[in-house]
XYZ file of N, CA and C in Angstrom:
408
model
N -15.589 -36.874 49.171
C -16.530 -36.889 50.261
C -17.901 -36.531 49.688
N -18.872 -37.389 49.974
C -20.244 -37.147 49.538
C -21.079 -36.691 50.720
N -21.986 -35.780 50.455
C -22.859 -35.233 51.486
C -24.313 -35.612 51.172
N -25.191 -35.512 52.160
C -26.569 -35.965 51.963
C -27.379 -35.034 51.066
N -28.468 -35.594 50.549
C -29.446 -34.845 49.754
C -28.831 -34.114 48.573
N -27.898 -34.787 47.916
C -27.275 -34.249 46.701
C -27.194 -35.360 45.666
N -27.120 -34.953 44.425
C -26.877 -35.910 43.352
C -25.384 -35.910 43.063
N -24.786 -37.087 43.180
C -23.354 -37.241 42.937
C -23.178 -38.007 41.630
N -22.171 -37.638 40.861
C -21.930 -38.291 39.581
C -20.536 -38.896 39.564
N -20.394 -39.952 38.777
C -19.069 -40.471 38.472
C -19.061 -40.895 37.017
N -17.889 -40.845 36.453
C -17.734 -41.093 35.026
C -16.804 -42.268 34.785
N -17.185 -43.093 33.842
C -16.321 -44.177 33.377
C -15.695 -43.698 32.068
N -14.415 -43.882 31.944
C -13.716 -43.567 30.697
C -13.069 -44.845 30.196
N -13.514 -45.332 29.046
C -13.018 -46.586 28.489
C -12.194 -46.312 27.230
N -11.012 -46.917 27.189
C -10.135 -46.778 26.027
C -9.696 -48.155 25.552
N -9.531 -48.277 24.244
C -9.028 -49.515 23.676
C -7.537 -49.639 23.948
N -7.077 -50.854 24.135
C -5.675 -51.108 24.449
C -4.740 -50.517 23.392
N -5.098 -50.646 22.141
C -4.220 -50.163 21.078
C -4.705 -48.859 20.476
N -5.254 -48.006 21.325
C -5.585 -46.646 20.925
C -7.049 -46.394 20.668
N -7.445 -45.193 20.995
C -8.790 -44.722 20.713
C -9.790 -45.044 21.802
N -10.845 -44.233 21.851
C -11.890 -44.460 22.850
C -12.700 -45.716 22.539
N -13.144 -46.384 23.593
C -14.003 -47.563 23.444
C -15.448 -47.083 23.413
N -15.869 -46.604 22.265
C -17.211 -46.037 22.136
C -18.230 -47.127 21.834
N -19.482 -46.846 22.209
C -20.578 -47.757 21.940
C -20.533 -49.054 22.731
N -19.836 -49.052 23.849
C -19.720 -50.269 24.664
C -20.696 -50.222 25.829
N -21.194 -51.389 26.177
C -22.062 -51.512 27.350
C -21.228 -51.249 28.598
N -21.775 -50.463 29.521
C -21.107 -50.193 30.795
C -22.139 -50.278 31.909
N -21.650 -50.535 33.109
C -22.512 -50.638 34.284
C -21.905 -49.852 35.433
N -22.770 -49.275 36.249
C -22.343 -48.596 37.470
C -22.993 -49.244 38.675
N -22.205 -49.471 39.715
C -22.696 -50.106 40.930
C -22.056 -49.435 42.141
N -22.815 -49.327 43.216
C -22.291 -48.819 44.483
C -22.455 -49.899 45.547
N -21.435 -50.061 46.374
C -21.532 -50.921 47.547
C -21.322 -50.013 48.749
N -22.332 -49.935 49.612
C -22.279 -49.063 50.776
C -22.085 -49.923 52.018
N -21.047 -49.589 52.779
C -20.729 -50.314 54.014
C -20.470 -49.307 55.129
N -20.539 -49.798 56.343
C -20.196 -48.950 57.484
C -18.757 -48.472 57.308
N -18.527 -47.203 57.541
C -17.199 -46.641 57.330
C -16.678 -45.889 58.540
N -15.524 -45.338 58.373
C -14.874 -44.489 59.368
C -14.439 -43.211 58.675
N -14.285 -42.176 59.431
C -13.801 -40.916 58.881
C -12.752 -40.358 59.814
N -11.690 -39.844 59.241
C -10.679 -39.139 60.029
C -10.315 -37.865 59.287
N -9.887 -36.885 60.046
C -9.565 -35.577 59.480
C -8.278 -35.055 60.109
N -7.455 -34.420 59.309
C -6.227 -33.807 59.839
C -6.564 -32.716 60.847
N -7.682 -32.039 60.628
C -8.090 -30.958 61.533
C -8.676 -31.476 62.843
N -9.121 -32.722 62.847
C -9.754 -33.321 64.025
C -9.138 -34.696 64.278
N -7.812 -34.790 64.242
C -7.132 -36.090 64.246
C -7.301 -36.897 65.534
N -7.690 -36.317 66.632
C -7.910 -37.072 67.869
C -9.378 -37.473 68.059
N -10.222 -37.122 67.104
C -11.657 -37.374 67.222
C -12.062 -38.609 66.417
N -13.049 -39.316 66.946
C -13.604 -40.501 66.292
C -14.992 -40.142 65.767
N -15.214 -40.362 64.463
C -16.505 -40.094 63.828
C -17.118 -41.437 63.441
N -17.971 -41.954 64.269
C -18.587 -43.251 64.017
C -19.228 -43.745 65.292
N -19.777 -44.937 65.241
C -20.396 -45.520 66.424
C -20.477 -47.029 66.255
N -21.102 -47.693 67.207
C -21.197 -49.154 67.190
C -22.486 -49.659 66.556
N -23.287 -48.779 65.986
C -24.552 -49.204 65.380
C -24.286 -50.139 64.204
N -25.178 -51.081 64.027
C -25.065 -52.034 62.919
C -25.560 -51.369 61.639
N -24.820 -51.541 60.566
C -25.244 -51.079 59.249
C -24.986 -52.214 58.268
N -26.044 -52.777 57.756
C -25.920 -53.880 56.797
C -25.495 -53.319 55.442
N -24.533 -53.958 54.785
C -24.099 -53.483 53.469
C -25.274 -53.399 52.478
N -25.193 -52.425 51.599
C -26.237 -52.179 50.605
C -25.587 -52.182 49.226
N -26.189 -52.898 48.288
C -25.729 -52.921 46.904
C -26.732 -52.131 46.072
N -26.246 -51.099 45.376
C -27.121 -50.271 44.542
C -26.636 -50.335 43.094
N -27.478 -50.871 42.238
C -27.175 -50.874 40.814
C -27.604 -49.531 40.239
N -26.750 -48.924 39.453
C -27.070 -47.656 38.807
C -27.422 -47.862 37.340
N -27.556 -49.117 36.953
C -28.020 -49.426 35.604
C -26.910 -49.575 34.582
N -27.339 -49.665 33.336
C -26.430 -49.817 32.195
C -26.508 -48.588 31.309
N -25.386 -48.294 30.655
C -25.322 -47.206 29.677
C -24.356 -47.608 28.580
N -24.490 -46.980 27.449
C -23.528 -47.154 26.368
C -22.497 -46.027 26.481
N -21.232 -46.347 26.248
C -20.225 -45.288 26.237
C -20.439 -44.420 25.002
N -20.140 -43.140 25.139
C -20.326 -42.211 24.022
C -19.140 -42.265 23.057
N -19.071 -41.336 22.128
C -18.001 -41.323 21.114
C -16.613 -41.143 21.719
N -16.547 -40.599 22.938
C -15.249 -40.404 23.597
C -14.942 -41.527 24.588
N -15.808 -42.559 24.637
C -15.601 -43.685 25.544
C -16.089 -43.428 26.955
N -16.935 -42.413 27.133
C -17.398 -42.037 28.474
C -18.841 -42.462 28.716
N -19.125 -42.791 29.983
C -20.486 -43.029 30.458
C -20.572 -42.418 31.846
N -21.620 -41.654 32.091
C -21.784 -40.965 33.371
C -22.959 -41.567 34.133
N -22.727 -41.816 35.426
C -23.744 -42.390 36.304
C -24.013 -41.425 37.446
N -25.245 -41.452 37.954
C -25.642 -40.573 39.048
C -26.214 -41.372 40.206
N -26.013 -40.831 41.398
C -26.611 -41.399 42.606
C -27.053 -40.251 43.498
N -28.306 -40.277 43.867
C -28.861 -39.248 44.763
C -28.830 -39.782 46.186
N -28.057 -39.126 47.044
C -28.015 -39.523 48.452
C -29.280 -39.011 49.126
N -29.819 -39.820 49.988
C -31.042 -39.436 50.695
C -31.081 -40.150 52.034
N -32.120 -39.893 52.791
C -32.248 -40.467 54.121
C -32.716 -41.909 54.146
N -32.847 -42.547 52.995
C -33.366 -43.913 52.969
C -32.360 -44.958 53.427
N -31.135 -44.568 53.714
C -30.118 -45.531 54.145
C -30.254 -45.920 55.608
N -30.936 -45.119 56.393
C -31.085 -45.384 57.825
C -29.709 -45.537 58.493
N -28.814 -44.635 58.158
C -27.459 -44.659 58.703
C -27.265 -43.462 59.628
N -26.422 -43.643 60.655
C -26.145 -42.543 61.580
C -24.645 -42.393 61.826
N -23.855 -42.855 60.879
C -22.400 -42.747 60.950
C -21.872 -42.700 59.514
N -20.631 -42.291 59.325
C -20.086 -42.253 57.966
C -20.181 -43.615 57.277
N -20.424 -43.565 55.972
C -20.567 -44.756 55.142
C -19.433 -44.778 54.124
N -18.830 -45.939 53.939
C -17.823 -46.125 52.897
C -18.547 -46.583 51.630
N -18.392 -45.815 50.561
C -19.038 -46.141 49.293
C -17.975 -46.624 48.318
N -18.116 -47.860 47.871
C -17.247 -48.402 46.835
C -17.951 -48.188 45.503
N -17.364 -47.364 44.659
C -17.925 -47.040 43.349
C -17.292 -47.999 42.353
N -18.135 -48.786 41.685
C -17.608 -49.772 40.742
C -18.137 -49.490 39.349
N -17.229 -49.481 38.402
C -17.600 -49.315 37.008
C -17.130 -50.508 36.203
N -17.949 -50.920 35.250
C -17.594 -52.041 34.372
C -17.879 -51.635 32.937
N -16.971 -51.994 32.054
C -17.174 -51.803 30.621
C -16.929 -53.146 29.961
N -17.764 -53.477 29.000
C -17.683 -54.777 28.358
C -17.007 -54.682 26.989
N -16.043 -55.573 26.773
C -15.403 -55.675 25.470
C -16.416 -56.228 24.473
N -16.093 -56.144 23.193
C -16.998 -56.644 22.165
C -17.319 -58.126 22.341
N -16.357 -58.886 22.865
C -16.572 -60.312 23.101
C -17.360 -60.618 24.362
N -17.673 -59.600 25.176
C -18.477 -59.787 26.370
C -17.710 -59.776 27.679
N -16.369 -59.814 27.620
C -15.583 -59.798 28.855
C -15.659 -58.414 29.488
N -15.869 -58.386 30.805
C -15.961 -57.116 31.526
C -14.594 -56.684 32.045
N -14.338 -55.393 31.975
C -13.162 -54.778 32.569
C -13.676 -53.891 33.703
N -13.123 -54.073 34.908
C -13.641 -53.422 36.108
C -12.656 -52.398 36.677
N -13.205 -51.396 37.320
C -12.406 -50.444 38.092
C -13.259 -49.982 39.267
N -12.595 -49.590 40.356
C -13.347 -49.118 41.521
C -12.579 -48.023 42.241
N -13.328 -47.280 43.018
C -12.776 -46.206 43.837
C -13.694 -46.049 45.037
N -13.153 -45.574 46.153
C -13.962 -45.408 47.360
C -14.080 -43.941 47.743
N -15.208 -43.629 48.368
C -15.472 -42.278 48.857
C -16.270 -42.415 50.153
N -16.181 -41.420 51.023
C -16.950 -41.413 52.274
C -18.240 -40.640 52.059
N -19.336 -41.214 52.521
C -20.647 -40.582 52.462
C -21.072 -40.245 53.883
N -21.458 -38.998 54.086
C -21.998 -38.576 55.378
C -23.522 -38.585 55.278
N -24.209 -39.329 56.142
C -25.661 -39.434 56.050
C -26.414 -38.203 56.554
N -25.703 -37.268 57.140
C -26.320 -36.078 57.708
C -25.413 -34.878 57.449
N -25.975 -33.672 57.357
C -25.120 -32.495 57.169
C -24.282 -32.167 58.404
N -24.647 -32.747 59.550
C -23.900 -32.542 60.782
C -23.327 -33.887 61.216
N -22.036 -33.904 61.510
C -21.402 -35.142 61.958
C -20.644 -34.853 63.250
N -21.026 -35.536 64.306
C -20.383 -35.333 65.596
C -19.200 -36.276 65.747
N -18.138 -35.738 66.299
C -16.973 -36.549 66.620
C -16.760 -36.549 68.119
N -16.076 -37.566 68.610
C -15.826 -37.668 70.047
C -14.334 -37.899 70.278
N -13.835 -37.255 71.317
C -12.430 -37.398 71.708
C -12.401 -37.756 73.189
N -11.689 -38.805 73.529
C -11.602 -39.241 74.922
C -10.136 -39.227 75.351
N -9.859 -38.562 76.483
C -8.492 -38.463 77.003
C -8.472 -38.872 78.477
N -7.500 -39.690 78.875
C -7.374 -40.029 80.300
C -7.024 -38.772 81.110
N -7.504 -38.737 82.345
C -7.263 -37.601 83.236
C -7.043 -38.143 84.638
N -6.290 -37.445 85.456
C -6.011 -37.849 86.838
C -5.438 -39.266 86.899
N -4.346 -39.470 86.174
C -3.651 -40.771 86.138
C -4.563 -41.923 85.720
N -5.458 -41.640 84.795
C -6.321 -42.693 84.269
C -7.549 -43.000 85.092
N -7.757 -42.258 86.184
C -8.921 -42.529 87.039
C -10.194 -41.867 86.474
N -9.994 -40.891 85.609
C -11.137 -40.200 84.989
C -10.883 -40.114 83.494
N -11.932 -39.774 82.820
C -11.858 -39.662 81.358
C -12.468 -38.319 80.964
N -11.732 -37.558 80.209
C -12.252 -36.288 79.702
C -12.766 -36.551 78.287
N -14.040 -36.229 78.064
C -14.666 -36.476 76.781
C -15.027 -35.131 76.150
N -14.613 -34.971 74.882
C -14.940 -33.758 74.115
C -15.755 -34.171 72.906
N -16.778 -33.376 72.591
C -17.628 -33.639 71.428
C -17.508 -32.477 70.483
């Protein structure tokens, strides 16, 4: 889970198929941000999100060379420039290039909260469905 106004890091670890770190290789970091959903065991009846439109955003984090251990670290600073008001699904993509130029890809997802406060809503039928009880 990522929170706003922080620098978040992720690391790529590249290894050769037949042993040893893939050092000195070109690597790339990319983020794809899309409208997301959030659920919590502690708040399992609550919905954290809304119907607002959020256009997907592609953020390139640049290129780096892997170090002697086959690692490359990328950073992303979350800020208010996303114009989002609901949880965002961030697809973290890493690519490392073989000596021949072929890319090997991996990805992982994380939830980004655009604000330090996130409101959830819970709606329950009441009076045989004639009323609705809403909790925030």
